[in-house]
Short mmCIF file of C-alpha atoms in Angstrom, two decimals:
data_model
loop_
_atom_site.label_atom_id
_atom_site.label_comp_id
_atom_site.label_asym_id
_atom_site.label_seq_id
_atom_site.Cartn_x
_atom_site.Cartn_y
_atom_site.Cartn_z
CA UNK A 1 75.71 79.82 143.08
CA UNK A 2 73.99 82.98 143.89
CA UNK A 3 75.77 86.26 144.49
CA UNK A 4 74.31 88.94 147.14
CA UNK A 5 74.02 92.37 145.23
CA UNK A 6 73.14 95.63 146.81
CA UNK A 7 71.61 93.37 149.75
CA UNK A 8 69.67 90.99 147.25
CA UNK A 9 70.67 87.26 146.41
CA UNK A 10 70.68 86.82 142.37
CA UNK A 11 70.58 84.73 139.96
CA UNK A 12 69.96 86.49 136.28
CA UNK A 13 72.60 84.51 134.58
CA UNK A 14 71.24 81.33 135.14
CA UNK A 15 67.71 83.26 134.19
CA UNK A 16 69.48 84.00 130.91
CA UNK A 17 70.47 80.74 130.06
CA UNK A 18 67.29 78.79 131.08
CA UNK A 19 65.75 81.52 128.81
CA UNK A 20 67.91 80.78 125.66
CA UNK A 21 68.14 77.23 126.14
CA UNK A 22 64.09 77.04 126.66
CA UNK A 23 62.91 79.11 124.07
CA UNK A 24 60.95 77.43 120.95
CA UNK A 25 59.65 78.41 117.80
CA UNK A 26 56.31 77.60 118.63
CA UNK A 27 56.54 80.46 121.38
CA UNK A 28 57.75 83.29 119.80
CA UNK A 29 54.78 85.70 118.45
CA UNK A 30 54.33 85.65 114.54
CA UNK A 31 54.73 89.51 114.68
CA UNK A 32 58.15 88.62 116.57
CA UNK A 33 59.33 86.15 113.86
CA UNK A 34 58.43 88.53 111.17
CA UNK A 35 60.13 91.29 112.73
CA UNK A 36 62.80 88.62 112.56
CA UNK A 37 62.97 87.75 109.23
CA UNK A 38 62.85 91.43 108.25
CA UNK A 39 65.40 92.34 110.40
CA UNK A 40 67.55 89.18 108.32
CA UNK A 41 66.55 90.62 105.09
CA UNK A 42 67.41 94.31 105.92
CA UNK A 43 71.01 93.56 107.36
CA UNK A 44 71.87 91.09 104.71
CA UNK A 45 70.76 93.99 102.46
CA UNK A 46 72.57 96.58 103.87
CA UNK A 47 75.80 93.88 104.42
CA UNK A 48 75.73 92.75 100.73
CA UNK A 49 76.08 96.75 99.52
CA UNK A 50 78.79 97.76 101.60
CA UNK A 51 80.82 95.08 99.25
CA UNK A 52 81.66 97.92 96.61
CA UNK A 53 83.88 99.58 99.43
CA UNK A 54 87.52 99.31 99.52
CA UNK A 55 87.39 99.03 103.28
CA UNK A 56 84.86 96.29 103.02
CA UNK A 57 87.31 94.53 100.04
CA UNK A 58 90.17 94.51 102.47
CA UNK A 59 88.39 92.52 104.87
CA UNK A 60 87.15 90.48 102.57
CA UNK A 61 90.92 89.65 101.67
CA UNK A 62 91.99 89.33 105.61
CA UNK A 63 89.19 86.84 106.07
CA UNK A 64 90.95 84.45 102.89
CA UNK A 65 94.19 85.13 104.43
CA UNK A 66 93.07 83.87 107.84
CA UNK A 67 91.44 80.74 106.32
CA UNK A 68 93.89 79.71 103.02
CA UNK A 69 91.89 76.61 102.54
CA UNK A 70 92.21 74.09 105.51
CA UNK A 71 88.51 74.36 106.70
CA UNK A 72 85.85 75.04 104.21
CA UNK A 73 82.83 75.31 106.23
CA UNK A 74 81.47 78.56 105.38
CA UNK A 75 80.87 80.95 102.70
CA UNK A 76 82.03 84.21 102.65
CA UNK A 77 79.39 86.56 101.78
CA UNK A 78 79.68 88.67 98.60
CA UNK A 79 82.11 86.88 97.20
CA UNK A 80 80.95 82.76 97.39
CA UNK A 81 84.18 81.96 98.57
CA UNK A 82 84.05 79.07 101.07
CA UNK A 83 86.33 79.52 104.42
CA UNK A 84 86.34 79.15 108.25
CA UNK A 85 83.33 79.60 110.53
CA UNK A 86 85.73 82.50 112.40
CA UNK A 87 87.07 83.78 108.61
CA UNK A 88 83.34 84.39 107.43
CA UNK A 89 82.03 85.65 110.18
CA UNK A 90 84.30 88.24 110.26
CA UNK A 91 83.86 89.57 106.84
CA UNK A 92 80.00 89.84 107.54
CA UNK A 93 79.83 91.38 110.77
CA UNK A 94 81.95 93.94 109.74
CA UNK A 95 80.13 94.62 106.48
CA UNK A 96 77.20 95.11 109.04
CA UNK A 97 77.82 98.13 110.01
CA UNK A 98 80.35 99.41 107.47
CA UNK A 99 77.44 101.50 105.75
CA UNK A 100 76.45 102.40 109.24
CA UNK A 101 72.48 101.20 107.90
CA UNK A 102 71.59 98.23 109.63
CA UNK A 103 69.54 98.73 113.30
CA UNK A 104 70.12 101.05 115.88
CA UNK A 105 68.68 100.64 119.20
CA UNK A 106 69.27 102.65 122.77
CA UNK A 107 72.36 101.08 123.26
CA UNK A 108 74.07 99.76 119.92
CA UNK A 109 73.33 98.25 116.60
CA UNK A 110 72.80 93.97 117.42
CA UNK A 111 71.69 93.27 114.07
CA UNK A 112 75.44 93.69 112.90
CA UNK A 113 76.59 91.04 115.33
CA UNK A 114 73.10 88.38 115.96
CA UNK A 115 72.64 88.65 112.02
CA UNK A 116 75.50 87.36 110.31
CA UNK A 117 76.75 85.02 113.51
CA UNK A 118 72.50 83.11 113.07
CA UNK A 119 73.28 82.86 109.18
CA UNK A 120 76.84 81.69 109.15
CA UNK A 121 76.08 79.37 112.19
CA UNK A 122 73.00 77.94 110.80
CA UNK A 123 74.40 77.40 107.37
CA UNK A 124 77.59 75.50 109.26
CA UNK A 125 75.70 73.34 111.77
CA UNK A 126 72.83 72.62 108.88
CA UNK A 127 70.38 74.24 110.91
CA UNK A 128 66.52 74.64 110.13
CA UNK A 129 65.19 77.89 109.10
CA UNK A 130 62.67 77.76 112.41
CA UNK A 131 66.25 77.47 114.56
CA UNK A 132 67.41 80.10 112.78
CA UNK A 133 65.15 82.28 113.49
CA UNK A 134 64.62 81.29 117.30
CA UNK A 135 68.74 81.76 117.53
CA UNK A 136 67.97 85.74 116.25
CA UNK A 137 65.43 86.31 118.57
CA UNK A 138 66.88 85.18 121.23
CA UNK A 139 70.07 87.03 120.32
CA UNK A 140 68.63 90.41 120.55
CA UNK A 141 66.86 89.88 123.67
CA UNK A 142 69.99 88.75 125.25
CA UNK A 143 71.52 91.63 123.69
CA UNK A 144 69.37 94.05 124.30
CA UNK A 145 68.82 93.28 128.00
CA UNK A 146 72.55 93.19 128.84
CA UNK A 147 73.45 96.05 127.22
CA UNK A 148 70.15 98.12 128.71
CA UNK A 149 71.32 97.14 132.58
CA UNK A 150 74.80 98.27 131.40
CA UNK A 151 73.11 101.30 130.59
CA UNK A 152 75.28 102.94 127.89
CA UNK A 153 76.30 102.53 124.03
CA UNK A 154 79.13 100.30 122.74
CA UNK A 155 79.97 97.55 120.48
CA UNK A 156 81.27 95.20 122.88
CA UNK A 157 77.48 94.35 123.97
CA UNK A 158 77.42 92.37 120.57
CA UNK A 159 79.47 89.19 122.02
CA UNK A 160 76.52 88.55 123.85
CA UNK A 161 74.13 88.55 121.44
CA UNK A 162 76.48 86.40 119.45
CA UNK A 163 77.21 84.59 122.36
CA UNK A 164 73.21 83.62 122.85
CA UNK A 165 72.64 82.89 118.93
CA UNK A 166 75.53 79.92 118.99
CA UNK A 167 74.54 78.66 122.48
CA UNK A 168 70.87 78.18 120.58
CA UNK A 169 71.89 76.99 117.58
CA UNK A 170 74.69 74.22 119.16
CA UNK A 171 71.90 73.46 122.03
CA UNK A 172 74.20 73.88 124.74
CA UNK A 173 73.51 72.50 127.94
CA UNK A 174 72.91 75.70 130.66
CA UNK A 175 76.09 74.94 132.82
CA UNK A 176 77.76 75.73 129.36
CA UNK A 177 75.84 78.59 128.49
CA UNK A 178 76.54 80.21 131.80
CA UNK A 179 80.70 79.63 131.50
CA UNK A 180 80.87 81.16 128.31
CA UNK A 181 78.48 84.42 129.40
CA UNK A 182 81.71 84.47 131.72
CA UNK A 183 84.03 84.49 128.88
CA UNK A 184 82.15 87.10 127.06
CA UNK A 185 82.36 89.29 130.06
CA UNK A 186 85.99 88.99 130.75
CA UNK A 187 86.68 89.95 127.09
CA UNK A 188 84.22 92.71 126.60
CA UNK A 189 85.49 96.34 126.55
CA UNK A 190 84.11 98.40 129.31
CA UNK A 191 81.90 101.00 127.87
CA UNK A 192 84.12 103.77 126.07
CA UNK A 193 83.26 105.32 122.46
CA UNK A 194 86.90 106.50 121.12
CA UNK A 195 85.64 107.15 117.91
CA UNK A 196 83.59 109.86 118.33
CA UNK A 197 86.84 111.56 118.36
CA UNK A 198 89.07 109.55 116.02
CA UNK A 199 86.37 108.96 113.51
CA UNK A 200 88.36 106.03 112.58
CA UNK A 201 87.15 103.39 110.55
CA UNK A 202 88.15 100.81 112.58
CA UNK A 203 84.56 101.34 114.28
CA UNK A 204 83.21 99.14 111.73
CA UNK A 205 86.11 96.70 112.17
CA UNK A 206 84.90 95.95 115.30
CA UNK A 207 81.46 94.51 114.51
CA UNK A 208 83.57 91.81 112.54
CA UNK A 209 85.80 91.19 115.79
CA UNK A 210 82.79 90.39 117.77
CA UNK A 211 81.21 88.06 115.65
CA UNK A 212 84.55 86.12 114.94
CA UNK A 213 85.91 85.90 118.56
CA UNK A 214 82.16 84.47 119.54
CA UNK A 215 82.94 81.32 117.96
CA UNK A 216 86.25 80.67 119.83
CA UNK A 217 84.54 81.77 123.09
CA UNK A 218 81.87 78.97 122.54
CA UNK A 219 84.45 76.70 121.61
CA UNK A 220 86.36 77.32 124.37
CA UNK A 221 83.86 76.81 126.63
CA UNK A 222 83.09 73.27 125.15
CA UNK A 223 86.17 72.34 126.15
CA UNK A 224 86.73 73.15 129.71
CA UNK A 225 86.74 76.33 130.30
CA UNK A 226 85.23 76.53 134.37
CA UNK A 227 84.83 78.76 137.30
CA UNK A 228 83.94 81.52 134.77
CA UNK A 229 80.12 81.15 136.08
CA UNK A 230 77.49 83.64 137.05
CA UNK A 231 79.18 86.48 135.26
CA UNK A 232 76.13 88.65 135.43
CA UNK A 233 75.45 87.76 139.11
CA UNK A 234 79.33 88.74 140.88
CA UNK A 235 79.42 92.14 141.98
CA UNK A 236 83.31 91.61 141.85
CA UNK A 237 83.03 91.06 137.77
CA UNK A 238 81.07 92.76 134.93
CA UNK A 239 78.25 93.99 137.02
CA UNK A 240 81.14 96.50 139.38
CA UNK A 241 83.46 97.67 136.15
CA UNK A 242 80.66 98.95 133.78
CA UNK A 243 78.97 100.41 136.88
CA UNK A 244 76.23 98.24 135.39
CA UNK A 245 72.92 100.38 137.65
CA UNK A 246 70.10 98.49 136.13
CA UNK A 247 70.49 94.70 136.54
CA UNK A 248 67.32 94.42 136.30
CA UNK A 249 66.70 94.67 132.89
CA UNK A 250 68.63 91.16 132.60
CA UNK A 251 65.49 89.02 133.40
CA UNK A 252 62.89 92.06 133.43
CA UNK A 253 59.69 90.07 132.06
CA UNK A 254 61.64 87.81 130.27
CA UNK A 255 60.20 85.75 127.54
CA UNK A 256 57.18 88.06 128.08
CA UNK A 257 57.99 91.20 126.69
CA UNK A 258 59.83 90.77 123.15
CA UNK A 259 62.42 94.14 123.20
CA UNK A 260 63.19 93.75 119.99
CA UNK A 261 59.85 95.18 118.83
CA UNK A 262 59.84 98.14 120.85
CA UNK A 263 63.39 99.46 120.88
CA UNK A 264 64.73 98.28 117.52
CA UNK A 265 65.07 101.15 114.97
CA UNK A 266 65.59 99.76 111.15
CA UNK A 267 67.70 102.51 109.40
CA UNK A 268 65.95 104.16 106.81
CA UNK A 269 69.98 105.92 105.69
CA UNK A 270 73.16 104.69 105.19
CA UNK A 271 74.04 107.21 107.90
CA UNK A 272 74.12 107.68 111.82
CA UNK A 273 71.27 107.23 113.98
CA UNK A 274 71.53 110.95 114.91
CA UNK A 275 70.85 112.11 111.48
CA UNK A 276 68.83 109.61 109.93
CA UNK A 277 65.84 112.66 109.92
CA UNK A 278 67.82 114.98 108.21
CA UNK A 279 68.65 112.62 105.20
CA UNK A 280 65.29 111.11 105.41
CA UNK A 281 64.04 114.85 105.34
CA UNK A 282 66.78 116.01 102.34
CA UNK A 283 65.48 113.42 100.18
CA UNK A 284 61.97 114.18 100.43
CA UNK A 285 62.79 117.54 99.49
CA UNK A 286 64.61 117.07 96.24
CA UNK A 287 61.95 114.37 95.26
CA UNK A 288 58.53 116.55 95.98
CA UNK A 289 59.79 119.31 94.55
CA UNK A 290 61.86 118.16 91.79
CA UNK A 291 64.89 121.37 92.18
CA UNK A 292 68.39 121.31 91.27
CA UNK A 293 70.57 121.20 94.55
CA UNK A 294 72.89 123.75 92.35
CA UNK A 295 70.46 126.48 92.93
CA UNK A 296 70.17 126.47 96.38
CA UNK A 297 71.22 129.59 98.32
CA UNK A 298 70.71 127.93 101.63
CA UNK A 299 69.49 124.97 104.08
CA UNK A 300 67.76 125.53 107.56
CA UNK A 301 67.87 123.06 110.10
CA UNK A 302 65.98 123.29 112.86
CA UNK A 303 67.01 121.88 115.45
CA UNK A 304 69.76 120.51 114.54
CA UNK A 305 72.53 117.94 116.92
CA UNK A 306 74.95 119.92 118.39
CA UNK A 307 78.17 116.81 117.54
CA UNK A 308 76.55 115.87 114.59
CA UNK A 309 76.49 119.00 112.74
CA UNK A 310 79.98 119.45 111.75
CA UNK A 311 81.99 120.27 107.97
CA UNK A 312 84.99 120.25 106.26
CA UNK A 313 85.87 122.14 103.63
CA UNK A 314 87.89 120.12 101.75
CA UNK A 315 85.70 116.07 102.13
CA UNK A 316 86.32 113.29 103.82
CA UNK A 317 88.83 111.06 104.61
CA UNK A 318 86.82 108.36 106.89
CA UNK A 319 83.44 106.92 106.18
CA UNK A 320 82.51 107.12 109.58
CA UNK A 321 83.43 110.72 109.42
CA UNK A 322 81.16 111.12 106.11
CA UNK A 323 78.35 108.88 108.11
CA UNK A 324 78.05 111.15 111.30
CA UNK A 325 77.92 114.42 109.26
CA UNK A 326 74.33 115.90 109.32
CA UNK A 327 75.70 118.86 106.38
CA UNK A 328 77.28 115.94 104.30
CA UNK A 329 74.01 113.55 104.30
CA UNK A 330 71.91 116.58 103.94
CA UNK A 331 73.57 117.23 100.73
CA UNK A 332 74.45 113.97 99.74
CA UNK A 333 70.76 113.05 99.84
CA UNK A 334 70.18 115.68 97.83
CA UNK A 335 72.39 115.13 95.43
CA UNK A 336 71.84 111.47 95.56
CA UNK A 337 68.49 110.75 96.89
CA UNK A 338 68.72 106.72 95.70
CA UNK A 339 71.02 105.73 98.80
CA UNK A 340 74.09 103.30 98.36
CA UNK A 341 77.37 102.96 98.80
CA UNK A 342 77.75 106.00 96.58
CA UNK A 343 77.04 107.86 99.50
CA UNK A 344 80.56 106.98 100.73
CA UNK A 345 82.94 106.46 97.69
CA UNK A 346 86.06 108.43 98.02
CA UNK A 347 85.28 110.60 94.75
CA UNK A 348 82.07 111.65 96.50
CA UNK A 349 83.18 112.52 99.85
CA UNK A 350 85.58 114.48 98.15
CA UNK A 351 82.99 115.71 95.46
CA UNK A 352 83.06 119.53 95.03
CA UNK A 353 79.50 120.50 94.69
CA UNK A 354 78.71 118.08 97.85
CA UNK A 355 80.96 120.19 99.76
CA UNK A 356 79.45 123.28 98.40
CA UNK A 357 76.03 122.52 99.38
CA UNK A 358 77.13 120.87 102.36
CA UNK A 359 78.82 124.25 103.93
CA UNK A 360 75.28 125.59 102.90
CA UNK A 361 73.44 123.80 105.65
CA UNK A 362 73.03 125.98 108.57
CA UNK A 363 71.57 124.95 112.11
CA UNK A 364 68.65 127.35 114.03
CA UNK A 365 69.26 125.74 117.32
CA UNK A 366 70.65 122.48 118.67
CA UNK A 367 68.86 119.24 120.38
CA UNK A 368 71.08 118.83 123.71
CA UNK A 369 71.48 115.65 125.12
CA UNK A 370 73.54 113.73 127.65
CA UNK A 371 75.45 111.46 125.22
CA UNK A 372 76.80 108.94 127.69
CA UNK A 373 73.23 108.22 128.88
CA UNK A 374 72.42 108.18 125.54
CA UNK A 375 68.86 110.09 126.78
CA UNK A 376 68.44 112.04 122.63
CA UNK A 377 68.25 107.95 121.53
CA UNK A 378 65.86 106.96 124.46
CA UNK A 379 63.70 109.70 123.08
CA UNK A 380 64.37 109.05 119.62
CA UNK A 381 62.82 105.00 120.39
CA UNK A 382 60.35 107.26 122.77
CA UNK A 383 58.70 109.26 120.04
CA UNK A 384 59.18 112.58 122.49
CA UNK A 385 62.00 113.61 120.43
CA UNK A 386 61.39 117.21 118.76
CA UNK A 387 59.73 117.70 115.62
CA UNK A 388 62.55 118.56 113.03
CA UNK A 389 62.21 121.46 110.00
CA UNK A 390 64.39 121.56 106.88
CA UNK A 391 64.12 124.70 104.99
CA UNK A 392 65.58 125.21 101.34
CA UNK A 393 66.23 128.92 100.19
CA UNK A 394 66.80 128.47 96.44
CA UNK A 395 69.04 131.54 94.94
CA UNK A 396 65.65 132.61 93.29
CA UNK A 397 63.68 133.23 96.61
CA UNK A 398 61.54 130.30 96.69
CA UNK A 399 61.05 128.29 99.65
CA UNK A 400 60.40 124.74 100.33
CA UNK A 401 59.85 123.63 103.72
CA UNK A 402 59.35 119.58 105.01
CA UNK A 403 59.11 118.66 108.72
CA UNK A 404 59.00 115.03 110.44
CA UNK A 405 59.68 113.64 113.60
CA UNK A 406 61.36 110.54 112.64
CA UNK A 407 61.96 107.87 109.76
CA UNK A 408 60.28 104.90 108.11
CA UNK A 409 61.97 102.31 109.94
CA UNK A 410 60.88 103.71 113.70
CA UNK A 411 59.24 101.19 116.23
CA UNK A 412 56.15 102.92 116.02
CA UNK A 413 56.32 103.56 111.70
CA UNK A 414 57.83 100.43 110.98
CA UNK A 415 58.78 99.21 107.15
CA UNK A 416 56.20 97.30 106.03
CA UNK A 417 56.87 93.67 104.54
CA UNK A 418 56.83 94.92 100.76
CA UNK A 419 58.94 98.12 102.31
CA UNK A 420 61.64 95.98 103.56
CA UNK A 421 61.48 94.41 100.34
CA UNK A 422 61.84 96.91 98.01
CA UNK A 423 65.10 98.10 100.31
CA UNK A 424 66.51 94.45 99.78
CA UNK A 425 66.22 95.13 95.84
CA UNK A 426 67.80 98.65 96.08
CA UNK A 427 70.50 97.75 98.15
CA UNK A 428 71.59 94.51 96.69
CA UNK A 429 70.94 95.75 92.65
CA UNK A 430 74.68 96.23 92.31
CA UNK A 431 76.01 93.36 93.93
CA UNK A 432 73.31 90.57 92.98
CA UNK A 433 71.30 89.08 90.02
CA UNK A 434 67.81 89.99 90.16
CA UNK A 435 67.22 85.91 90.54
CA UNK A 436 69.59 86.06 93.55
CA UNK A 437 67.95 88.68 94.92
CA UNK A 438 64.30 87.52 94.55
CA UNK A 439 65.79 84.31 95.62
CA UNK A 440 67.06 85.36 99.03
CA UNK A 441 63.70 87.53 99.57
CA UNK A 442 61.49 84.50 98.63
CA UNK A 443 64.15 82.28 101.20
CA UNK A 444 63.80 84.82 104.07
CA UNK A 445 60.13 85.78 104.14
CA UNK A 446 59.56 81.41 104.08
CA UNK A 447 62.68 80.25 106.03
CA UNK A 448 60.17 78.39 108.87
CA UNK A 449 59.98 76.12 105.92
CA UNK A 450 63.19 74.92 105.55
CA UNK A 451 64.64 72.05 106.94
CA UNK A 452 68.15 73.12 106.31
CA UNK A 453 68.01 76.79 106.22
CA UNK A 454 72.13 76.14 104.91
CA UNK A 455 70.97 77.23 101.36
CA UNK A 456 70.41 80.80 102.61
CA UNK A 457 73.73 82.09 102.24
CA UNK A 458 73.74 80.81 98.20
CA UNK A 459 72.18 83.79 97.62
CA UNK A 460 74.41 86.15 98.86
CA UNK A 461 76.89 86.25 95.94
#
C-alpha cells in the first residue's frame, strides 16, 4: 500500500526494492564496476591493517567466542579462522572503520558496512564475482539514497546498505525485501553522533554491529516477519522520527544516476574526513623537502576546522581521539609519512616528540560549518571547499609552504587503478605475503570472472 505524505501518495520502498531486485551486471557502467572493485580492494586494504591493533584483536576474539565451532561457514578475516556468517561479519565491519581510512561520503562511511557484508555473503552463498559486485553497487546506492533523504551523518544508515547487498545476493523476492527495509528501520538509531564528545572507541564497534545484525534481520524476515512494509513510505515510522526532509532522494533518478561515483570520497589517511588535507598536506611537506620534523619552530594552518583542531599535552588514550586530531596527524605525518597502523599504536600516541610537534601546529583562522547538516562535507564532495595552506617555520628561519584543496582519493581526483593498487600493497605489507597480496589484487581487479567469487576471502590471511 501507498502512504499519503505531505499531500502526495508514495511508494519509494517498493521503488527500492524493484530497484535491487532488478538490477544486473550487464547494466551497471564499466566505470561503475571499477569504481566497485576499487572500492573492494581499498576497504579490504584498509580492514586487513587495522589487524595489528589491540582493539581490532579483541574483536577478533569476541567474534570466536560468539561462534566456538558449531557453524563454520565463514572465514574470519586476518586470521583464516572459519566461523558464523554473523561472527565474521562482525570482525570485518568493525575493522572497516577502525583505522577510520576506508570511504567517506556526505552522510557516513558505507564501504565499512556494503564491503565486508558483499564478501562474507558471497563467499557463504558461493556467489559469482559478477553478483558480487552487483550486491556492492547496489548497496551504496541504497545507502547512499536513504541516508541523503535522512539528511544527516550516522552509522546506523549502514543496515541498509547491508540490508540491500544480502537481499541481492539471496535474490529475495520484493514482498521480502520490503519487510525487512521495515526491520532495518525499526532498529536503526535515529540520527545522534555521541562520540564527538566521548571520543570513544566504541564508534568503530559499531560498523561491526551493523553488518552482523543485517544477517539476522534478513533471516528474520525469511521467516515471517509481516506488517513491517513500506517503511520508507509511513509518515508514522522512519520518515516522522529522523525528520527525514528529502524523501526524494530515495528513488531520485534511480538506476540512472550511479551516487556512488559522485559523492564517494576514498581516504587518502588513516584519519578523519575533516583532516584528511592536513595529513595529505604534512606529508608532502616532509617528503619535498626532505627536513627533520625536530627542527621545526612552528606549523601554520590556514584555515584550519574549528572541532578538529584540538591537543593534549600528554597523548592519547582513544584512537578515535588520535584520528580526529588535525595537530596529531599533522605531526604524525610528519614524523611518519608511510601511513599505517603506526599512526595509532599506543607508544605513538603517547610518543613525546609527536606531542611536541603536535602543540607546534597553530591555526590562522577556522572553516565554520553547520555540523549537523554536515554543509563543510557537502562542500568537501562539492569542490567549493577553501583552498588550505600549511606553513613550516624551521628553528633556522626557512620556510616551506604547500597548499591543496583536497586529497587523492576525491570524486573529482580519484586514485587511479595502479593508485589503488599500490595502497593495497602498503596497507596489507604487514599483515600479508606478497603472493597473498598480489593474489587478492589480481582476484579483485578480475572478479567478473569468477564463477564462485568464494575464493576471495583466501587471501585475506
Amino acid at each position: 500500500m501507498g502512504f499519503n505524505y505531505h499531500g502526495i501518495t508514495t511508494d519509494m520502498t517498493k521503488q527500492l526494492c524493484h530497484f535491487v531486485k532488478e538490477l544486473k551486471f550487464e547494466d551497471i557502467p564499466p566505470m561503475v564496476i571499477e569504481r566497485a572493485k576499487m572500492n573492494i580492494m581499498h576497504t579490504v586494504g584498509v580492514s586487513l591493517c587495522s589487524a595489528q591493533l589491540q582493539q581490532v584483536k579483541d574483536a577478533i576474539q569476541i567474534s570466536q567466542e560468539m561462534s566456538p565451532g558449531a557453524s563454520q561457514e565463514a572465514t574470519q578475516w586476518a586470521t583464516g579462522k572459519k566461523m558464523s556468517w554473523e561472527a565474521a561479519a562482525f570482525t570485518a565491519g568493525s575493522m572497516g572503520d577502525m583505522l577510520d581510512w576506508e570511504d567517506c561520503s556526505v552522510t557516513g562511511h558505507p564501504s565499512a558496512g556494503v564491503i565486508p557484508t558483499a564478501v562474507i555473503a558471497a563467499e557463504v552463498l558461493k556467489k559469482s564475482g559478477k553478483d558480487l559486485l552487483t550486491a556492492v553497487v547496489a548497496g551504496y546506492e541504497v545507502y547512499q539514497r536513504v541516508a541523503l533523504a535522512g539528511n544527516s551523518n550516522i552509522v546506523s544508515y549502514n543496515i541498509f546498505g547491508c540490508l540491500a547487498v544480502l537481499m541481492k545476493l539471496m535474490d529475495l523476492p520484493e514482498e521480502k525485501m520490503n519487510q525487512a527495509f521495515g526491520i532495518g528501520t525499526a532498529c536503526a538509531i535515529i540520527p545522534t553522533s555521541p562520540h564527538e564528545t566521548t571520543m570513544s572507541d566504541s564508534l568503530n564497534y559499531l560498523y561491526g554491529y551493523k553488518a552482523e545484525n543485517t544477517v539476522t534481520m534478513i533471516k528474520t524476515a525469511l521467516n515471517g516477519i509481516e506488517n513491517m512494509e513500506d517503511a520508507f513510505d509511513d509518515p508514522t515510522a522512519y520518515l516522522y522520527h529522523t525528520k527525514m526532509i528529502q524523501p526524494q532522494w530515495i528513488t531520485k533518478e534511480l538506476g540512472e544516476s550511479w551516487l556512488m561515483m559522485t559523492m564517494i570520497l576514498i581516504k587518502h589517511w588513516p584519519a578523519n574526513v575533516f583532516v584528511q588535507t592536513y595529513a595529505e598536506l604534512a606529508a608532502r611537506l616532509v617528503t619535498k623537502y626532505r627536513f627533520n620534523p625536530d627542527d621545526v619552530a612552528e606549523i601554520i594552518i590556514s584555515p584550519s576546522v574549528e572541532f578538529r583542531h584540538w591537543y593534549s599535552e600528554t597523548g592519547y588514550e582513544s584512537v578515535t581521539q588520535a584520528q580526529f586530531s588535525i595537530p596529531y596527524c599533522t605531526a604524525c605525518a610528519m614524523y611518519h609519512p608511510e601511513p599505517g597502523a603506526l599512526w595509532y599504536q599506543p607508544e605513538t600516541m603517547k610518543d613525546q616528540k609527536i606531542i611536541d610537534l603536535m602543540m607546534k601546529v597553530k591555526a590562522d583562522g577556522f572553516v565554520k560549518f553547520d555540523f549537523f547538516k554536515a554543509r563543510f562535507i557537502q562542500d568537501l564532495i562539492n569542490g567549493t571547499h577553501p583552498e588550505k595552506f600549511m606553513t613550516v617555520r624551521m628553528k633556522d628561519g626557512t620556510e616551506y609552504v604547500e597548499s591543496a584543496f583536497t586529497h587523492p582519493g576525491h570524486p573529482n581526483y580519484m586514485l587511479t587503478r595502479d593508485e589503488f593498487k599500490d595502497m593495497f600493497r602498503l596497507t596489507t605489507k604487514n599483515v600479508l605475503s606478497p603472493e597473498k597480496t598480489e593474489g587478492a589484487i589480481d582476484c579483485i581487479c578480475n572478479l567478473e570472472k569468477y564463477e564462485d567469487a568464494s575464493i576471495l576471502p583466501s587471501f585475506f590471511y
